[in-house]
């Protein structure tokens, strides 16, 4: 058969002999007669040699040897048993090797994704500067679904004639600020209908703490966070990790918690990234911890800069590592700093952006 020939021609003795043996056994044990391009014309009973299309009583284990009836199968069982069991064993071992290789490749791909620098947040739609990483540095508006930096959120709002208007309006779309929970929920529902990941995530938060008229319901919170995570909102996976880590509404499952923290970090959550770095420190994996913290610092997360400082102080990071972290953080600050944002941060603590 062509499958056997290709194996003999291309396989190396060190790795694929057992694979070739399996294919060879498959070929020798198959009692179908073939012509042309492997098209079967008749089957042959492995016991009595009878040929014909009615020879279709197949061995239950190997599925390769055929008999004309149950009597021939029973008579041939003792003779066939050793080859059958050896063939089934070889196939199982080969399948296990393929599975191990597939799992190894998946693990390598996950590791590569885990330590890849995620893209930065989008720019503020008003001032067109990069949005700060920490969440107090921007505001989400459910009226238009925009995330606006703290500087633009705090700055006076003007109409198209240059006149200052009511500050209780969205700085982007000029929609008046909602006065009741009912109006806020109504706006969120409209955003959820168009798969706005931020709105879906926020609604999950409402269910987590029980606010805006929603009951405290961790099951519903998880439902919305899963949906937000699938739509690309990384912090949602971080919240799911917290739930499994603490056992809020679910059984404590540290493996699941770590898996969701890693998904969050891959998606760009610096909080989850810093937490993973801390867990690697606790486990004594200082090189992995440093890699996590350096990625978080490049994305503008100040807590990881402090963790790298601690690693350097304790001899687990070099001076060059710490200098690289400081330079990365300064580069991030140069992209996000502005006088308008500084004014907002000076006026209100909850507008702090670095």
Short mmCIF file of the C-alpha atoms (twelve columns), coordinates in Angstrom:
data_MODEL
# 
_entry.id   MODEL 
# 
loop_
_atom_site.group_PDB 
_atom_site.id 
_atom_site.type_symbol 
_atom_site.label_atom_id 
_atom_site.label_alt_id 
_atom_site.label_comp_id 
_atom_site.label_asym_id 
_atom_site.label_seq_id 
_atom_site.Cartn_x 
_atom_site.Cartn_y 
_atom_site.Cartn_z 
_atom_site.pdbx_PDB_model_num 
ATOM 1   C CA . UNK A 1   0.000   0.000   0.000  1 
ATOM 2   C CA . UNK A 2   1.207   3.565   -0.656 1 
ATOM 3   C CA . UNK A 3   1.000   4.501   3.028  1 
ATOM 4   C CA . UNK A 4   3.509   1.788   3.933  1 
ATOM 5   C CA . UNK A 5   5.907   2.744   1.139  1 
ATOM 6   C CA . UNK A 6   5.987   6.418   2.138  1 
ATOM 7   C CA . UNK A 7   6.729   5.436   5.701  1 
ATOM 8   C CA . UNK A 8   9.641   3.221   4.659  1 
ATOM 9   C CA . UNK A 9   11.058  5.911   2.421  1 
ATOM 10  C CA . UNK A 10  10.755  8.872   4.786  1 
ATOM 11  C CA . UNK A 11  10.838  7.691   8.391  1 
ATOM 12  C CA . UNK A 12  13.982  7.724   10.512 1 
ATOM 13  C CA . UNK A 13  14.872  4.520   12.351 1 
ATOM 14  C CA . UNK A 14  15.302  6.264   15.677 1 
ATOM 15  C CA . UNK A 15  11.857  7.820   15.868 1 
ATOM 16  C CA . UNK A 16  9.454   6.101   13.496 1 
ATOM 17  C CA . UNK A 17  10.254  2.351   13.455 1 
ATOM 18  C CA . UNK A 18  7.286   1.612   15.666 1 
ATOM 19  C CA . UNK A 19  5.038   3.662   13.375 1 
ATOM 20  C CA . UNK A 20  6.217   1.666   10.345 1 
ATOM 21  C CA . UNK A 21  5.616   -1.575  12.242 1 
ATOM 22  C CA . UNK A 22  2.074   -0.535  12.963 1 
ATOM 23  C CA . UNK A 23  1.445   0.280   9.304  1 
ATOM 24  C CA . UNK A 24  3.091   -2.954  8.231  1 
ATOM 25  C CA . UNK A 25  0.880   -4.972  10.536 1 
ATOM 26  C CA . UNK A 26  -2.151  -3.111  9.256  1 
ATOM 27  C CA . UNK A 27  -1.194  -4.055  5.684  1 
ATOM 28  C CA . UNK A 28  -0.443  -7.727  6.364  1 
ATOM 29  C CA . UNK A 29  -3.493  -8.317  8.523  1 
ATOM 30  C CA . UNK A 30  -5.970  -6.682  6.172  1 
ATOM 31  C CA . UNK A 31  -7.754  -9.434  4.244  1 
ATOM 32  C CA . UNK A 32  -9.339  -7.193  1.610  1 
ATOM 33  C CA . UNK A 33  -8.200  -7.838  -1.963 1 
ATOM 34  C CA . UNK A 34  -7.451  -4.577  -3.787 1 
ATOM 35  C CA . UNK A 35  -6.989  -3.495  -7.377 1 
ATOM 36  C CA . UNK A 36  -6.196  -0.225  -9.108 1 
ATOM 37  C CA . UNK A 37  -5.918  2.715   -6.752 1 
ATOM 38  C CA . UNK A 38  -6.696  0.753   -3.606 1 
ATOM 39  C CA . UNK A 39  -10.340 0.131   -4.529 1 
ATOM 40  C CA . UNK A 40  -11.601 -2.964  -2.721 1 
ATOM 41  C CA . UNK A 41  -13.324 -5.554  -4.920 1 
ATOM 42  C CA . UNK A 42  -13.821 -8.386  -2.437 1 
ATOM 43  C CA . UNK A 43  -12.915 -9.589  1.058  1 
ATOM 44  C CA . UNK A 44  -11.191 -12.815 2.096  1 
ATOM 45  C CA . UNK A 45  -12.010 -14.816 5.232  1 
ATOM 46  C CA . UNK A 46  -8.881  -15.008 7.385  1 
ATOM 47  C CA . UNK A 47  -9.800  -18.552 8.505  1 
ATOM 48  C CA . UNK A 48  -11.104 -20.504 5.519  1 
ATOM 49  C CA . UNK A 49  -10.001 -18.277 2.634  1 
ATOM 50  C CA . UNK A 50  -13.478 -17.781 1.223  1 
ATOM 51  C CA . UNK A 51  -13.751 -14.708 -1.008 1 
ATOM 52  C CA . UNK A 52  -16.720 -12.471 -1.581 1 
ATOM 53  C CA . UNK A 53  -18.571 -9.330  -0.600 1 
ATOM 54  C CA . UNK A 54  -20.442 -11.276 2.078  1 
ATOM 55  C CA . UNK A 55  -17.183 -11.770 4.031  1 
ATOM 56  C CA . UNK A 56  -17.881 -8.890  6.387  1 
ATOM 57  C CA . UNK A 57  -17.744 -10.233 9.946  1 
ATOM 58  C CA . UNK A 58  -14.918 -7.991  11.253 1 
ATOM 59  C CA . UNK A 59  -12.661 -8.584  14.269 1 
ATOM 60  C CA . UNK A 60  -14.093 -6.513  17.111 1 
ATOM 61  C CA . UNK A 61  -10.682 -5.365  18.404 1 
ATOM 62  C CA . UNK A 62  -8.390  -4.585  15.471 1 
ATOM 63  C CA . UNK A 63  -11.192 -3.945  12.934 1 
ATOM 64  C CA . UNK A 64  -8.843  -5.147  10.162 1 
ATOM 65  C CA . UNK A 65  -9.390  -8.912  9.785  1 
ATOM 66  C CA . UNK A 66  -12.621 -10.260 8.276  1 
ATOM 67  C CA . UNK A 67  -14.455 -13.580 8.387  1 
ATOM 68  C CA . UNK A 68  -17.306 -15.147 6.484  1 
ATOM 69  C CA . UNK A 69  -19.213 -15.935 9.662  1 
ATOM 70  C CA . UNK A 70  -19.031 -16.104 13.460 1 
ATOM 71  C CA . UNK A 71  -17.854 -19.738 13.395 1 
ATOM 72  C CA . UNK A 72  -14.730 -18.891 11.380 1 
ATOM 73  C CA . UNK A 73  -14.080 -15.947 13.675 1 
ATOM 74  C CA . UNK A 74  -14.227 -18.208 16.726 1 
ATOM 75  C CA . UNK A 75  -12.035 -20.904 15.164 1 
ATOM 76  C CA . UNK A 76  -9.402  -18.344 14.113 1 
ATOM 77  C CA . UNK A 77  -9.470  -16.444 17.413 1 
ATOM 78  C CA . UNK A 78  -6.608  -18.307 19.093 1 
ATOM 79  C CA . UNK A 79  -4.316  -17.960 16.078 1 
ATOM 80  C CA . UNK A 80  -5.206  -14.312 15.545 1 
ATOM 81  C CA . UNK A 81  -5.172  -13.199 19.191 1 
ATOM 82  C CA . UNK A 82  -1.452  -12.439 19.555 1 
ATOM 83  C CA . UNK A 83  -1.185  -10.387 16.338 1 
ATOM 84  C CA . UNK A 84  -4.446  -8.626  17.099 1 
ATOM 85  C CA . UNK A 85  -3.418  -7.554  20.612 1 
ATOM 86  C CA . UNK A 86  0.028   -6.472  19.431 1 
ATOM 87  C CA . UNK A 87  -1.494  -4.400  16.654 1 
ATOM 88  C CA . UNK A 88  -4.022  -2.746  18.981 1 
ATOM 89  C CA . UNK A 89  -1.230  -1.992  21.471 1 
ATOM 90  C CA . UNK A 90  0.972   -0.440  18.762 1 
ATOM 91  C CA . UNK A 91  -1.863  1.714   17.501 1 
ATOM 92  C CA . UNK A 92  -2.634  2.900   21.052 1 
ATOM 93  C CA . UNK A 93  1.021   3.723   21.737 1 
ATOM 94  C CA . UNK A 94  1.323   5.598   18.460 1 
ATOM 95  C CA . UNK A 95  -1.855  7.562   19.207 1 
ATOM 96  C CA . UNK A 96  -0.476  8.435   22.648 1 
ATOM 97  C CA . UNK A 97  2.753   9.709   21.077 1 
ATOM 98  C CA . UNK A 98  0.809   11.847  18.635 1 
ATOM 99  C CA . UNK A 99  -1.272  13.251  21.486 1 
ATOM 100 C CA . UNK A 100 1.849   14.010  23.540 1 
ATOM 101 C CA . UNK A 101 3.376   15.839  20.579 1 
ATOM 102 C CA . UNK A 102 0.184   17.809  20.003 1 
ATOM 103 C CA . UNK A 103 0.026   18.799  23.672 1 
ATOM 104 C CA . UNK A 104 3.695   19.825  23.584 1 
ATOM 105 C CA . UNK A 105 3.085   22.089  20.586 1 
ATOM 106 C CA . UNK A 106 0.015   23.607  22.233 1 
ATOM 107 C CA . UNK A 107 2.017   24.275  25.420 1 
ATOM 108 C CA . UNK A 108 4.821   25.904  23.423 1 
ATOM 109 C CA . UNK A 109 2.335   28.132  21.578 1 
ATOM 110 C CA . UNK A 110 0.678   29.116  24.867 1 
ATOM 111 C CA . UNK A 111 4.056   29.960  26.395 1 
ATOM 112 C CA . UNK A 112 4.924   32.082  23.362 1 
ATOM 113 C CA . UNK A 113 1.602   33.944  23.584 1 
ATOM 114 C CA . UNK A 114 1.917   34.372  27.343 1 
ATOM 115 C CA . UNK A 115 5.201   36.276  27.110 1 
ATOM 116 C CA . UNK A 116 4.340   38.361  24.065 1 
ATOM 117 C CA . UNK A 117 3.993   42.106  24.593 1 
ATOM 118 C CA . UNK A 118 0.289   42.977  24.170 1 
ATOM 119 C CA . UNK A 119 -0.717  46.013  22.092 1 
ATOM 120 C CA . UNK A 120 -1.351  49.310  23.949 1 
ATOM 121 C CA . UNK A 121 -4.805  50.690  24.690 1 
ATOM 122 C CA . UNK A 122 -6.416  52.762  21.970 1 
ATOM 123 C CA . UNK A 123 -6.109  56.558  21.868 1 
ATOM 124 C CA . UNK A 124 -8.564  58.898  23.562 1 
ATOM 125 C CA . UNK A 125 -11.172 59.803  20.896 1 
ATOM 126 C CA . UNK A 126 -10.969 63.499  21.852 1 
ATOM 127 C CA . UNK A 127 -7.312  64.410  22.445 1 
ATOM 128 C CA . UNK A 128 -5.909  61.457  20.435 1 
ATOM 129 C CA . UNK A 129 -3.307  60.619  23.058 1 
ATOM 130 C CA . UNK A 130 -2.772  57.068  24.229 1 
ATOM 131 C CA . UNK A 131 -5.165  56.095  27.018 1 
ATOM 132 C CA . UNK A 132 -3.482  55.443  30.382 1 
ATOM 133 C CA . UNK A 133 -3.255  51.865  31.581 1 
ATOM 134 C CA . UNK A 134 -4.684  52.329  35.067 1 
ATOM 135 C CA . UNK A 135 -8.482  52.527  34.992 1 
ATOM 136 C CA . UNK A 136 -8.697  55.809  36.937 1 
ATOM 137 C CA . UNK A 137 -7.041  57.425  33.923 1 
ATOM 138 C CA . UNK A 138 -10.120 57.117  31.713 1 
ATOM 139 C CA . UNK A 139 -13.914 57.017  31.831 1 
ATOM 140 C CA . UNK A 140 -16.380 54.836  29.935 1 
ATOM 141 C CA . UNK A 141 -19.555 56.479  28.602 1 
ATOM 142 C CA . UNK A 142 -22.454 54.121  27.898 1 
ATOM 143 C CA . UNK A 143 -24.255 56.755  25.798 1 
ATOM 144 C CA . UNK A 144 -21.756 56.361  22.948 1 
ATOM 145 C CA . UNK A 145 -19.575 53.470  24.104 1 
ATOM 146 C CA . UNK A 146 -16.411 55.611  24.144 1 
ATOM 147 C CA . UNK A 147 -13.517 55.506  26.616 1 
ATOM 148 C CA . UNK A 148 -12.350 59.070  27.236 1 
ATOM 149 C CA . UNK A 149 -9.175  60.004  29.132 1 
ATOM 150 C CA . UNK A 150 -9.471  61.641  32.555 1 
ATOM 151 C CA . UNK A 151 -8.150  64.934  31.177 1 
ATOM 152 C CA . UNK A 152 -10.882 65.215  28.559 1 
ATOM 153 C CA . UNK A 153 -13.502 63.900  30.988 1 
ATOM 154 C CA . UNK A 154 -12.593 66.659  33.470 1 
ATOM 155 C CA . UNK A 155 -12.134 69.492  30.985 1 
ATOM 156 C CA . UNK A 156 -15.009 71.903  30.239 1 
ATOM 157 C CA . UNK A 157 -17.368 70.880  27.449 1 
ATOM 158 C CA . UNK A 158 -17.962 73.346  24.614 1 
ATOM 159 C CA . UNK A 159 -20.580 73.452  21.891 1 
ATOM 160 C CA . UNK A 160 -19.762 73.872  18.207 1 
ATOM 161 C CA . UNK A 161 -19.846 77.666  18.663 1 
ATOM 162 C CA . UNK A 162 -17.124 77.556  21.300 1 
ATOM 163 C CA . UNK A 163 -19.448 78.257  24.223 1 
ATOM 164 C CA . UNK A 164 -19.007 76.302  27.452 1 
ATOM 165 C CA . UNK A 165 -21.994 74.036  28.084 1 
ATOM 166 C CA . UNK A 166 -23.280 72.015  30.991 1 
ATOM 167 C CA . UNK A 167 -20.406 69.951  32.353 1 
ATOM 168 C CA . UNK A 168 -22.785 67.081  33.080 1 
ATOM 169 C CA . UNK A 169 -22.724 65.980  29.474 1 
ATOM 170 C CA . UNK A 170 -20.686 63.337  27.720 1 
ATOM 171 C CA . UNK A 171 -17.495 65.051  26.505 1 
ATOM 172 C CA . UNK A 172 -17.662 63.067  23.255 1 
ATOM 173 C CA . UNK A 173 -21.300 62.895  22.123 1 
ATOM 174 C CA . UNK A 174 -22.747 65.668  24.365 1 
ATOM 175 C CA . UNK A 175 -25.506 63.414  25.696 1 
ATOM 176 C CA . UNK A 176 -26.700 64.585  29.141 1 
ATOM 177 C CA . UNK A 177 -25.485 62.494  32.071 1 
ATOM 178 C CA . UNK A 178 -28.172 60.020  33.280 1 
ATOM 179 C CA . UNK A 179 -29.895 60.996  36.510 1 
ATOM 180 C CA . UNK A 180 -31.272 57.585  37.560 1 
ATOM 181 C CA . UNK A 181 -30.119 53.976  37.729 1 
ATOM 182 C CA . UNK A 182 -32.929 53.087  35.317 1 
ATOM 183 C CA . UNK A 183 -31.507 55.400  32.662 1 
ATOM 184 C CA . UNK A 184 -27.988 54.055  33.191 1 
ATOM 185 C CA . UNK A 185 -29.234 50.454  32.845 1 
ATOM 186 C CA . UNK A 186 -31.215 51.376  29.730 1 
ATOM 187 C CA . UNK A 187 -28.079 52.770  28.095 1 
ATOM 188 C CA . UNK A 188 -26.070 49.694  29.050 1 
ATOM 189 C CA . UNK A 189 -28.685 47.408  27.540 1 
ATOM 190 C CA . UNK A 190 -28.443 49.285  24.249 1 
ATOM 191 C CA . UNK A 191 -24.657 48.888  24.248 1 
ATOM 192 C CA . UNK A 192 -24.905 45.192  25.147 1 
ATOM 193 C CA . UNK A 193 -27.204 44.622  22.177 1 
ATOM 194 C CA . UNK A 194 -24.334 45.670  19.881 1 
ATOM 195 C CA . UNK A 195 -21.800 43.468  21.734 1 
ATOM 196 C CA . UNK A 196 -19.983 46.299  23.497 1 
ATOM 197 C CA . UNK A 197 -17.452 44.327  25.581 1 
ATOM 198 C CA . UNK A 198 -16.928 47.122  28.120 1 
ATOM 199 C CA . UNK A 199 -20.683 47.415  28.789 1 
ATOM 200 C CA . UNK A 200 -21.014 43.643  29.137 1 
ATOM 201 C CA . UNK A 201 -18.067 43.574  31.560 1 
ATOM 202 C CA . UNK A 202 -19.514 46.420  33.642 1 
ATOM 203 C CA . UNK A 203 -22.895 44.684  33.879 1 
ATOM 204 C CA . UNK A 204 -21.064 41.634  35.230 1 
ATOM 205 C CA . UNK A 205 -19.567 43.904  37.880 1 
ATOM 206 C CA . UNK A 206 -23.050 45.108  38.822 1 
ATOM 207 C CA . UNK A 207 -24.094 41.508  39.403 1 
ATOM 208 C CA . UNK A 208 -20.936 40.829  41.419 1 
ATOM 209 C CA . UNK A 209 -21.676 43.535  44.000 1 
ATOM 210 C CA . UNK A 210 -25.434 43.947  43.557 1 
ATOM 211 C CA . UNK A 211 -25.940 47.515  42.318 1 
ATOM 212 C CA . UNK A 212 -27.992 49.564  39.851 1 
ATOM 213 C CA . UNK A 213 -31.008 47.469  40.823 1 
ATOM 214 C CA . UNK A 214 -29.324 44.123  40.061 1 
ATOM 215 C CA . UNK A 215 -29.058 41.407  42.735 1 
ATOM 216 C CA . UNK A 216 -25.718 39.999  43.876 1 
ATOM 217 C CA . UNK A 217 -25.401 36.961  41.595 1 
ATOM 218 C CA . UNK A 218 -21.981 35.446  40.872 1 
ATOM 219 C CA . UNK A 219 -23.416 33.043  38.306 1 
ATOM 220 C CA . UNK A 220 -24.737 35.934  36.216 1 
ATOM 221 C CA . UNK A 221 -21.505 37.862  36.763 1 
ATOM 222 C CA . UNK A 222 -19.495 34.937  35.381 1 
ATOM 223 C CA . UNK A 223 -21.851 34.670  32.421 1 
ATOM 224 C CA . UNK A 224 -21.292 38.295  31.437 1 
ATOM 225 C CA . UNK A 225 -17.549 38.183  32.101 1 
ATOM 226 C CA . UNK A 226 -17.145 35.120  29.909 1 
ATOM 227 C CA . UNK A 227 -18.988 36.915  27.134 1 
ATOM 228 C CA . UNK A 228 -16.882 40.069  27.556 1 
ATOM 229 C CA . UNK A 229 -13.680 38.022  27.586 1 
ATOM 230 C CA . UNK A 230 -14.622 36.263  24.369 1 
ATOM 231 C CA . UNK A 231 -15.197 39.693  22.813 1 
ATOM 232 C CA . UNK A 232 -11.652 40.719  23.763 1 
ATOM 233 C CA . UNK A 233 -12.031 42.496  27.110 1 
ATOM 234 C CA . UNK A 234 -9.093  41.036  29.035 1 
ATOM 235 C CA . UNK A 235 -10.033 42.299  32.509 1 
ATOM 236 C CA . UNK A 236 -13.110 40.060  32.377 1 
ATOM 237 C CA . UNK A 237 -10.885 36.978  32.415 1 
ATOM 238 C CA . UNK A 238 -8.982  38.473  35.349 1 
ATOM 239 C CA . UNK A 239 -12.250 38.751  37.297 1 
ATOM 240 C CA . UNK A 240 -13.099 35.136  36.479 1 
ATOM 241 C CA . UNK A 241 -9.678  34.149  37.802 1 
ATOM 242 C CA . UNK A 242 -10.404 36.041  41.030 1 
ATOM 243 C CA . UNK A 243 -13.706 34.212  41.432 1 
ATOM 244 C CA . UNK A 244 -12.099 30.779  41.119 1 
ATOM 245 C CA . UNK A 245 -9.183  31.792  43.317 1 
ATOM 246 C CA . UNK A 246 -11.437 32.988  46.145 1 
ATOM 247 C CA . UNK A 247 -14.279 30.500  45.633 1 
ATOM 248 C CA . UNK A 248 -16.998 33.150  45.316 1 
ATOM 249 C CA . UNK A 249 -20.089 31.357  43.989 1 
ATOM 250 C CA . UNK A 250 -17.925 28.473  42.709 1 
ATOM 251 C CA . UNK A 251 -15.583 25.900  44.203 1 
ATOM 252 C CA . UNK A 252 -12.012 27.071  44.758 1 
ATOM 253 C CA . UNK A 253 -9.987  25.967  41.750 1 
ATOM 254 C CA . UNK A 254 -6.450  27.363  41.639 1 
ATOM 255 C CA . UNK A 255 -5.673  25.746  38.273 1 
ATOM 256 C CA . UNK A 256 -8.682  27.384  36.652 1 
ATOM 257 C CA . UNK A 257 -7.819  30.657  38.345 1 
ATOM 258 C CA . UNK A 258 -4.309  30.604  36.888 1 
ATOM 259 C CA . UNK A 259 -5.621  29.686  33.445 1 
ATOM 260 C CA . UNK A 260 -7.923  32.708  33.431 1 
ATOM 261 C CA . UNK A 261 -5.197  34.984  34.809 1 
ATOM 262 C CA . UNK A 262 -3.007  33.889  31.906 1 
ATOM 263 C CA . UNK A 263 -5.796  34.536  29.386 1 
ATOM 264 C CA . UNK A 264 -6.225  37.998  30.910 1 
ATOM 265 C CA . UNK A 265 -2.482  38.693  30.713 1 
ATOM 266 C CA . UNK A 266 -2.327  37.552  27.084 1 
ATOM 267 C CA . UNK A 267 -5.233  39.871  26.307 1 
ATOM 268 C CA . UNK A 268 -3.468  42.870  27.872 1 
ATOM 269 C CA . UNK A 269 -4.494  42.980  31.545 1 
ATOM 270 C CA . UNK A 270 -1.504  44.400  33.430 1 
ATOM 271 C CA . UNK A 271 -3.196  43.668  36.768 1 
ATOM 272 C CA . UNK A 272 -3.379  39.960  35.906 1 
ATOM 273 C CA . UNK A 273 0.173   40.107  34.527 1 
ATOM 274 C CA . UNK A 274 1.510   41.594  37.762 1 
ATOM 275 C CA . UNK A 275 -0.390  38.988  39.790 1 
ATOM 276 C CA . UNK A 276 1.157   36.200  37.727 1 
ATOM 277 C CA . UNK A 277 4.575   37.716  38.347 1 
ATOM 278 C CA . UNK A 278 3.880   37.730  42.076 1 
ATOM 279 C CA . UNK A 279 2.853   34.072  41.999 1 
ATOM 280 C CA . UNK A 280 6.039   33.159  40.152 1 
ATOM 281 C CA . UNK A 281 8.017   35.003  42.832 1 
ATOM 282 C CA . UNK A 282 6.225   33.017  45.544 1 
ATOM 283 C CA . UNK A 283 7.104   29.791  43.699 1 
ATOM 284 C CA . UNK A 284 10.763  30.822  43.407 1 
ATOM 285 C CA . UNK A 285 10.615  31.232  39.612 1 
ATOM 286 C CA . UNK A 286 12.349  34.598  39.561 1 
ATOM 287 C CA . UNK A 287 13.220  34.631  35.850 1 
ATOM 288 C CA . UNK A 288 9.602   34.079  34.864 1 
ATOM 289 C CA . UNK A 289 8.482   36.649  37.436 1 
ATOM 290 C CA . UNK A 290 10.874  39.215  35.956 1 
ATOM 291 C CA . UNK A 291 9.599   38.530  32.421 1 
ATOM 292 C CA . UNK A 292 6.005   39.130  33.542 1 
ATOM 293 C CA . UNK A 293 6.844   42.345  35.372 1 
ATOM 294 C CA . UNK A 294 8.907   43.760  32.487 1 
ATOM 295 C CA . UNK A 295 5.970   43.248  30.123 1 
ATOM 296 C CA . UNK A 296 3.609   44.956  32.581 1 
ATOM 297 C CA . UNK A 297 5.992   47.905  33.015 1 
ATOM 298 C CA . UNK A 298 6.260   48.407  29.249 1 
ATOM 299 C CA . UNK A 299 2.467   48.635  29.262 1 
ATOM 300 C CA . UNK A 300 2.615   51.264  32.007 1 
ATOM 301 C CA . UNK A 301 1.802   49.339  35.181 1 
ATOM 302 C CA . UNK A 302 3.632   51.038  38.103 1 
ATOM 303 C CA . UNK A 303 3.163   48.186  40.617 1 
ATOM 304 C CA . UNK A 304 5.335   45.922  38.479 1 
ATOM 305 C CA . UNK A 305 8.052   48.570  38.437 1 
ATOM 306 C CA . UNK A 306 8.105   48.370  42.236 1 
ATOM 307 C CA . UNK A 307 8.237   44.565  42.064 1 
ATOM 308 C CA . UNK A 308 11.262  44.732  39.760 1 
ATOM 309 C CA . UNK A 309 12.904  47.151  42.178 1 
ATOM 310 C CA . UNK A 310 12.338  44.570  44.914 1 
ATOM 311 C CA . UNK A 311 13.790  41.787  42.750 1 
ATOM 312 C CA . UNK A 312 16.876  43.939  42.110 1 
ATOM 313 C CA . UNK A 313 17.261  44.793  45.801 1 
ATOM 314 C CA . UNK A 314 17.078  41.094  46.731 1 
ATOM 315 C CA . UNK A 315 19.556  40.002  44.063 1 
ATOM 316 C CA . UNK A 316 17.034  38.365  41.709 1 
ATOM 317 C CA . UNK A 317 17.372  40.969  38.947 1 
ATOM 318 C CA . UNK A 318 20.370  42.833  37.573 1 
ATOM 319 C CA . UNK A 319 20.984  46.564  37.498 1 
ATOM 320 C CA . UNK A 320 20.451  46.442  33.728 1 
ATOM 321 C CA . UNK A 321 17.034  44.810  34.288 1 
ATOM 322 C CA . UNK A 322 15.997  47.590  36.633 1 
ATOM 323 C CA . UNK A 323 17.344  50.299  34.296 1 
ATOM 324 C CA . UNK A 324 15.453  48.733  31.376 1 
ATOM 325 C CA . UNK A 325 12.259  48.791  33.449 1 
ATOM 326 C CA . UNK A 326 12.778  52.467  34.398 1 
ATOM 327 C CA . UNK A 327 13.412  53.459  30.781 1 
ATOM 328 C CA . UNK A 328 10.341  51.527  29.594 1 
ATOM 329 C CA . UNK A 329 8.154   53.250  32.148 1 
ATOM 330 C CA . UNK A 330 9.521   56.684  31.211 1 
ATOM 331 C CA . UNK A 331 8.766   55.973  27.547 1 
ATOM 332 C CA . UNK A 332 5.206   55.057  28.525 1 
ATOM 333 C CA . UNK A 333 4.806   58.275  30.549 1 
ATOM 334 C CA . UNK A 334 6.031   60.360  27.624 1 
ATOM 335 C CA . UNK A 335 3.170   58.931  25.540 1 
ATOM 336 C CA . UNK A 336 0.371   59.554  28.043 1 
ATOM 337 C CA . UNK A 337 1.333   62.754  29.932 1 
ATOM 338 C CA . UNK A 338 -0.410  66.028  29.207 1 
ATOM 339 C CA . UNK A 339 -1.153  69.266  31.036 1 
ATOM 340 C CA . UNK A 340 -4.879  68.629  30.776 1 
ATOM 341 C CA . UNK A 341 -4.536  65.210  32.404 1 
ATOM 342 C CA . UNK A 342 -2.286  66.665  35.107 1 
ATOM 343 C CA . UNK A 343 -4.921  69.292  35.880 1 
ATOM 344 C CA . UNK A 344 -7.583  66.602  36.181 1 
ATOM 345 C CA . UNK A 345 -5.413  64.497  38.489 1 
ATOM 346 C CA . UNK A 346 -4.701  67.543  40.672 1 
ATOM 347 C CA . UNK A 347 -8.408  68.339  40.945 1 
ATOM 348 C CA . UNK A 348 -9.621  64.808  41.718 1 
ATOM 349 C CA . UNK A 349 -7.824  61.788  43.135 1 
ATOM 350 C CA . UNK A 350 -9.999  59.439  41.093 1 
ATOM 351 C CA . UNK A 351 -8.592  61.059  37.892 1 
ATOM 352 C CA . UNK A 352 -5.035  59.970  38.704 1 
ATOM 353 C CA . UNK A 353 -3.583  58.416  35.556 1 
ATOM 354 C CA . UNK A 354 -0.106  57.168  36.558 1 
# 
